C-alpha cells in the first residue's frame, strides 16, 4: 500500500499525511485480523480491531460487500448504532449453528474466543431479524455514500487519494468489475486522476516480482480501459503465451517467445528486465515453467495466488486482454 509505506517512513507522530487510501471495511472491524492469524493464535485476538491504527495511517474504510459478509460483521454493524443487544434479538436462529447455545449471548460475543469457530460464516442480510434487517438495507446505502463523500472531500482538499478500482482479486487474470468508489472519486476531479496499473512476474524463483506503472488515463472516457492498457507485460506473460500445449521442443520455445516479444505493439508497457534483456529473461521463465511442469502436474499453481488454478492460463488471459484493449 503506497501511502502506508510513505507515512510509516515519515512517522505517525506528525499526523501531517497528505495521502488517503481506501480499503475494505472488514479491516476496521474486530475479528478480521484474528481470522487471518488462524485457529492457533486467532481466538486470543478476536476482540482486537486494527481499524483505529489504520485510520491514523491514512487508510479509510470502503464497503465492498454490503449485503454479504461474516456474521460477526453484521453483529458489529448493528452494535455500532444500537449498542450491545441480545444476540437472539438481532440474529436469526437459522443463521447460527445448531449446536450453539445462544442464551445469554450478546452482540459483543461475536468477536470473542467463545464464538471464533463460527462467527466468520459469510451470510446475507437475511441473517438479521426484523426490524434490523430492513434498517440495515436502508442504512447501508447511506453508509456507503458517506464513505465515498469522505474520499471525494479529501481529494478536493488536495490529498492524494488511492482507491482500488476492482472489488476483488482476479482468479483468471482478467480485470473484474470496478467499484463505485473509483467512479465517485474519479468523476469529482477528472483532470487529477492517474491510473496505477500492476502486474506480477511469478515464473521466477524467490520473492514475487511486481511491476507497476503510474500514468495519465489514455482513455479518460473509459477509465477501465485506461487501467487495462497500462498494465505492464512481463516475461511471465510472454512465456505463458508460447507454453500453451507444450508441443514444441524446449529449445524451440525460446525462439517462439522472442517472436511474440518482438511482435508486441509499441504502445504496450514492458517490464524493464524484459525490455533490456529479453533473451536471458525469457529463457529463465521458460526454464522455470519446464521445471514446474516436468513432474506431470496439470497446472502451474502458486500459494501467493489463491484461487488461481493455472497460472499459465491466468497469464494468457491477462495478456490477451491487454493486447485487445491496446488495439
Coordinates of C-alpha atoms in Angstrom, one line a residue, residues 23-34 49-51 60-65 69-70 72-74:
X23 CA -9.5 -0.4 1.9
X24 CA -12.2 -2.9 2.7
X25 CA -14.3 -2.2 5.7
X26 CA -13.7 -5.6 7.2
X27 CA -10.2 -4.4 8.3
X28 CA -12.0 -1.8 10.5
X29 CA -13.9 -4.5 12.5
X30 CA -12.9 -6.7 15.4
X31 CA -12.1 -10.3 14.4
X32 CA -10.6 -9.6 10.9
X33 CA -7.0 -9.9 12.0
X34 CA -7.8 -12.8 14.2
X49 CA -9.8 -4.1 16.0
X50 CA -6.8 -2.8 13.9
X51 CA -9.1 -0.1 12.3
X60 CA -10.2 4.9 5.2
X61 CA -12.9 2.1 5.1
X62 CA -15.0 1.4 2.0
X63 CA -17.8 -1.2 2.0
X64 CA -17.1 -3.6 -0.8
X65 CA -19.6 -6.3 0.2
X69 CA -20.5 -10.6 5.0
X70 CA -19.3 -12.5 8.0
X72 CA -19.7 -11.1 13.3
X73 CA -19.7 -8.1 10.8
X74 CA -23.5 -8.0 10.8

